[in-house]
Every structure is written in C-alpha cells, then in structure tokens.
Amino acid sequence: MSNFDDRFLKLLENRKRDYKTWVPIYCLAMREYVFFGMRGFNHLRFKIDNSPRSPSETMYKLGLIPLIRPAIHLATVVEKYERRISPVGGSHKKVLKEMEYWAVESIVGKSNARIRVVLRRLIGSKQVHFWSVMKLNDNQKSPSVADEDD
C-alpha cells in the first residue's frame, strides 16, 4: 500500500468517526437546525450516480469536514436555492424524488477560507440535512447547487 493510500484511509477513518458524533446545529441563514446523516458523508466519497470520486477529490472534501459546522453556524444568508427532482438511494435501488437544495457560505478556519455548504431536504420532510462542501476561491464565481451533484 502506498503512502497516499495509508494517509487516505487514516483520514477517512478519522473523519468518519468524528462525523458520526455530530449533533444537529442551528443555521441562522435557514432559521432551523441542520442534521448530519451518513448520506451526506457518503456524498463526499461518491457522486450522485454512486460512482466513486477520485481519491484526491475525496481527500480534498474530507479535509474540509472540520469547516462544515462553523460554516453552517456562521452563515447569515442563503446564497442559492433550487428545487428539483434528484435520485435518492444507493446503487441498487434509485428513486427520483423532489428535493430542495440550499447553499450557504461563510469565511471560516485559520486561513479564512470561503466555504460553501450545500444542504438539502426531501419535499415533505421536516429535516434539512448536510449534503456537500467545497472551498471557493476569492475570484471564483459561485457554482450552482446542481454542480455539487457530480
């Protein structure tokens, strides 16, 4: 096993262990609590079609995990909103459901990184869940929420 593989597996294990302990956090921008389920964590590793992300992309997203909760908590406005039909479920059983997606952004961390967090809710459900995270460059145009499904 390569050094990269060792680092990847260790980071994955540590981040997953920490993530599983997270309790809902209040999001001022949404005016409600955001929940953290394993679907959100797994989306950091797999695309919406359940194909795996590259190890480097997965490591990038895993590296942003410590910034997720502060970004949600500090966000004061919803930057983007979309309502659309999305596949739900694993690779064996996919069903199309109507979902709502929100993007909130905050500047967080020691390096004052601009972080976008994507949240989603199944229409008819009461809970908003974490879905994805990305770092935005200062000169980067904010991608649409749909871009995070890849």
Short mmCIF file of C-alpha atoms in Angstrom, two decimals:
data_model
loop_
_atom_site.label_atom_id
_atom_site.label_comp_id
_atom_site.label_asym_id
_atom_site.label_seq_id
_atom_site.Cartn_x
_atom_site.Cartn_y
_atom_site.Cartn_z
CA MET A 1 0.00 0.00 0.00
CA SER A 2 1.33 3.43 -0.90
CA ASN A 3 1.89 6.31 1.49
CA PHE A 4 -1.05 8.13 -0.17
CA ASP A 5 -3.32 5.12 0.40
CA ASP A 6 -2.30 4.95 4.06
CA ARG A 7 -2.96 8.66 4.56
CA PHE A 8 -6.27 8.41 2.68
CA LEU A 9 -7.56 5.50 4.76
CA LYS A 10 -6.46 7.08 8.03
CA LEU A 11 -8.09 10.42 7.15
CA LEU A 12 -11.28 8.66 6.02
CA GLU A 13 -11.48 6.65 9.25
CA ASN A 14 -10.83 9.68 11.49
CA ARG A 15 -13.26 11.99 9.69
CA LYS A 16 -15.99 9.34 9.61
CA ARG A 17 -15.60 8.65 13.33
CA ASP A 18 -15.82 12.36 14.14
CA TYR A 19 -18.72 13.00 11.74
CA LYS A 20 -20.82 10.24 13.33
CA THR A 21 -20.72 12.13 16.65
CA TRP A 22 -22.14 15.35 15.23
CA VAL A 23 -25.46 16.59 16.57
CA PRO A 24 -27.73 18.99 14.67
CA ILE A 25 -26.52 22.59 14.52
CA TYR A 26 -28.60 25.74 14.17
CA CYS A 27 -28.20 27.62 10.90
CA LEU A 28 -29.14 31.28 11.19
CA ALA A 29 -29.46 31.63 7.40
CA MET A 30 -32.01 28.79 7.29
CA ARG A 31 -33.57 29.59 10.66
CA GLU A 32 -33.60 25.91 11.51
CA TYR A 33 -31.39 23.03 12.56
CA VAL A 34 -29.24 21.11 10.08
CA PHE A 35 -28.82 17.36 10.60
CA PHE A 36 -25.83 15.21 9.67
CA GLY A 37 -26.64 11.80 8.19
CA MET A 38 -24.38 9.27 6.54
CA ARG A 39 -25.81 10.10 3.10
CA GLY A 40 -24.10 13.49 3.33
CA PHE A 41 -20.83 11.93 4.43
CA ASN A 42 -21.03 9.30 1.69
CA HIS A 43 -21.71 12.00 -0.90
CA LEU A 44 -18.23 13.35 -0.12
CA ARG A 45 -16.87 9.99 -1.37
CA PHE A 46 -19.34 9.14 -4.13
CA LYS A 47 -21.05 11.12 -6.88
CA ILE A 48 -24.83 11.24 -7.23
CA ASP A 49 -24.72 8.24 -9.61
CA ASN A 50 -22.85 6.32 -6.87
CA SER A 51 -19.60 6.25 -8.85
CA PRO A 52 -16.59 6.92 -6.60
CA ARG A 53 -14.89 10.27 -6.57
CA SER A 54 -11.16 10.22 -7.23
CA PRO A 55 -9.04 9.67 -4.10
CA SER A 56 -7.58 13.17 -4.42
CA GLU A 57 -11.05 14.77 -4.68
CA THR A 58 -12.25 12.69 -1.74
CA MET A 59 -9.24 13.73 0.35
CA TYR A 60 -9.92 17.36 -0.55
CA LYS A 61 -13.54 17.06 0.63
CA LEU A 62 -12.57 15.09 3.76
CA GLY A 63 -10.09 17.84 4.56
CA LEU A 64 -12.93 20.37 4.60
CA ILE A 65 -15.03 18.43 7.12
CA PRO A 66 -13.81 20.41 10.18
CA LEU A 67 -15.06 23.60 8.49
CA ILE A 68 -18.61 22.36 7.80
CA ARG A 69 -20.18 23.04 11.19
CA PRO A 70 -18.65 26.52 11.63
CA ALA A 71 -19.66 27.44 8.06
CA ILE A 72 -23.27 26.39 8.69
CA HIS A 73 -23.42 28.10 12.07
CA LEU A 74 -21.91 31.40 10.85
CA ALA A 75 -23.85 31.68 7.57
CA THR A 76 -26.32 34.56 7.66
CA VAL A 77 -27.88 34.33 4.18
CA VAL A 78 -28.83 31.62 1.73
CA GLU A 79 -26.69 32.21 -1.36
CA LYS A 80 -28.62 29.90 -3.68
CA TYR A 81 -31.82 27.84 -3.65
CA GLU A 82 -33.04 25.17 -6.07
CA ARG A 83 -35.95 22.77 -6.11
CA ARG A 84 -35.63 19.81 -8.44
CA ILE A 85 -36.02 16.08 -8.98
CA SER A 86 -32.99 14.09 -7.79
CA PRO A 87 -32.12 10.41 -7.49
CA VAL A 88 -32.28 9.05 -3.95
CA GLY A 89 -30.93 5.71 -2.78
CA GLY A 90 -27.94 3.51 -3.36
CA SER A 91 -26.64 1.87 -6.48
CA HIS A 92 -29.19 -0.95 -6.39
CA LYS A 93 -32.39 0.99 -5.90
CA LYS A 94 -32.68 4.55 -7.18
CA VAL A 95 -35.88 6.52 -6.93
CA LEU A 96 -36.44 10.05 -8.20
CA LYS A 97 -37.73 12.41 -5.52
CA GLU A 98 -38.37 16.12 -5.38
CA MET A 99 -35.70 17.83 -3.28
CA GLU A 100 -34.88 21.32 -2.09
CA TYR A 101 -31.25 22.45 -2.07
CA TRP A 102 -29.69 25.47 -0.37
CA ALA A 103 -26.15 26.82 -0.48
CA VAL A 104 -24.77 28.80 2.44
CA GLU A 105 -21.32 30.35 2.57
CA SER A 106 -19.05 31.56 5.36
CA ILE A 107 -15.45 32.56 5.86
CA VAL A 108 -14.04 30.16 8.44
CA GLY A 109 -10.89 28.47 9.68
CA LYS A 110 -7.39 29.67 10.46
CA SER A 111 -6.77 30.66 6.85
CA ASN A 112 -10.12 32.50 6.49
CA ALA A 113 -11.30 30.12 3.77
CA ARG A 114 -14.54 30.87 1.93
CA ILE A 115 -16.56 27.67 2.32
CA ARG A 116 -19.81 26.73 0.61
CA VAL A 117 -22.01 24.12 2.25
CA VAL A 118 -24.89 22.55 0.33
CA LEU A 119 -27.92 21.50 2.36
CA ARG A 120 -30.91 19.53 1.15
CA ARG A 121 -34.36 18.39 2.19
CA LEU A 122 -36.74 15.87 0.69
CA ILE A 123 -40.02 17.64 -0.12
CA GLY A 124 -42.45 16.69 2.62
CA SER A 125 -39.70 16.06 5.17
CA LYS A 126 -39.12 18.36 8.11
CA GLN A 127 -35.35 18.00 8.42
CA VAL A 128 -32.66 19.79 6.46
CA HIS A 129 -29.52 17.68 6.01
CA PHE A 130 -25.91 18.42 5.15
CA TRP A 131 -25.18 17.35 1.57
CA SER A 132 -21.82 18.70 0.38
CA VAL A 133 -18.96 21.11 0.96
CA MET A 134 -16.49 22.98 -1.21
CA LYS A 135 -13.94 25.73 -0.87
CA LEU A 136 -14.42 28.81 -3.05
CA ASN A 137 -11.52 30.95 -4.25
CA ASP A 138 -11.81 34.70 -3.81
CA ASN A 139 -12.10 35.25 -7.55
CA GLN A 140 -14.19 32.13 -8.24
CA LYS A 141 -17.74 32.51 -9.46
CA SER A 142 -20.07 30.60 -7.16
CA PRO A 143 -21.13 27.39 -8.93
CA SER A 144 -24.76 26.39 -8.92
CA VAL A 145 -26.05 23.97 -6.32
CA ALA A 146 -26.55 21.44 -9.13
CA ASP A 147 -22.80 21.40 -9.80
CA GLU A 148 -22.32 19.77 -6.40
CA ASP A 149 -24.24 16.66 -7.51
CA ASP A 150 -21.25 15.46 -9.52
#
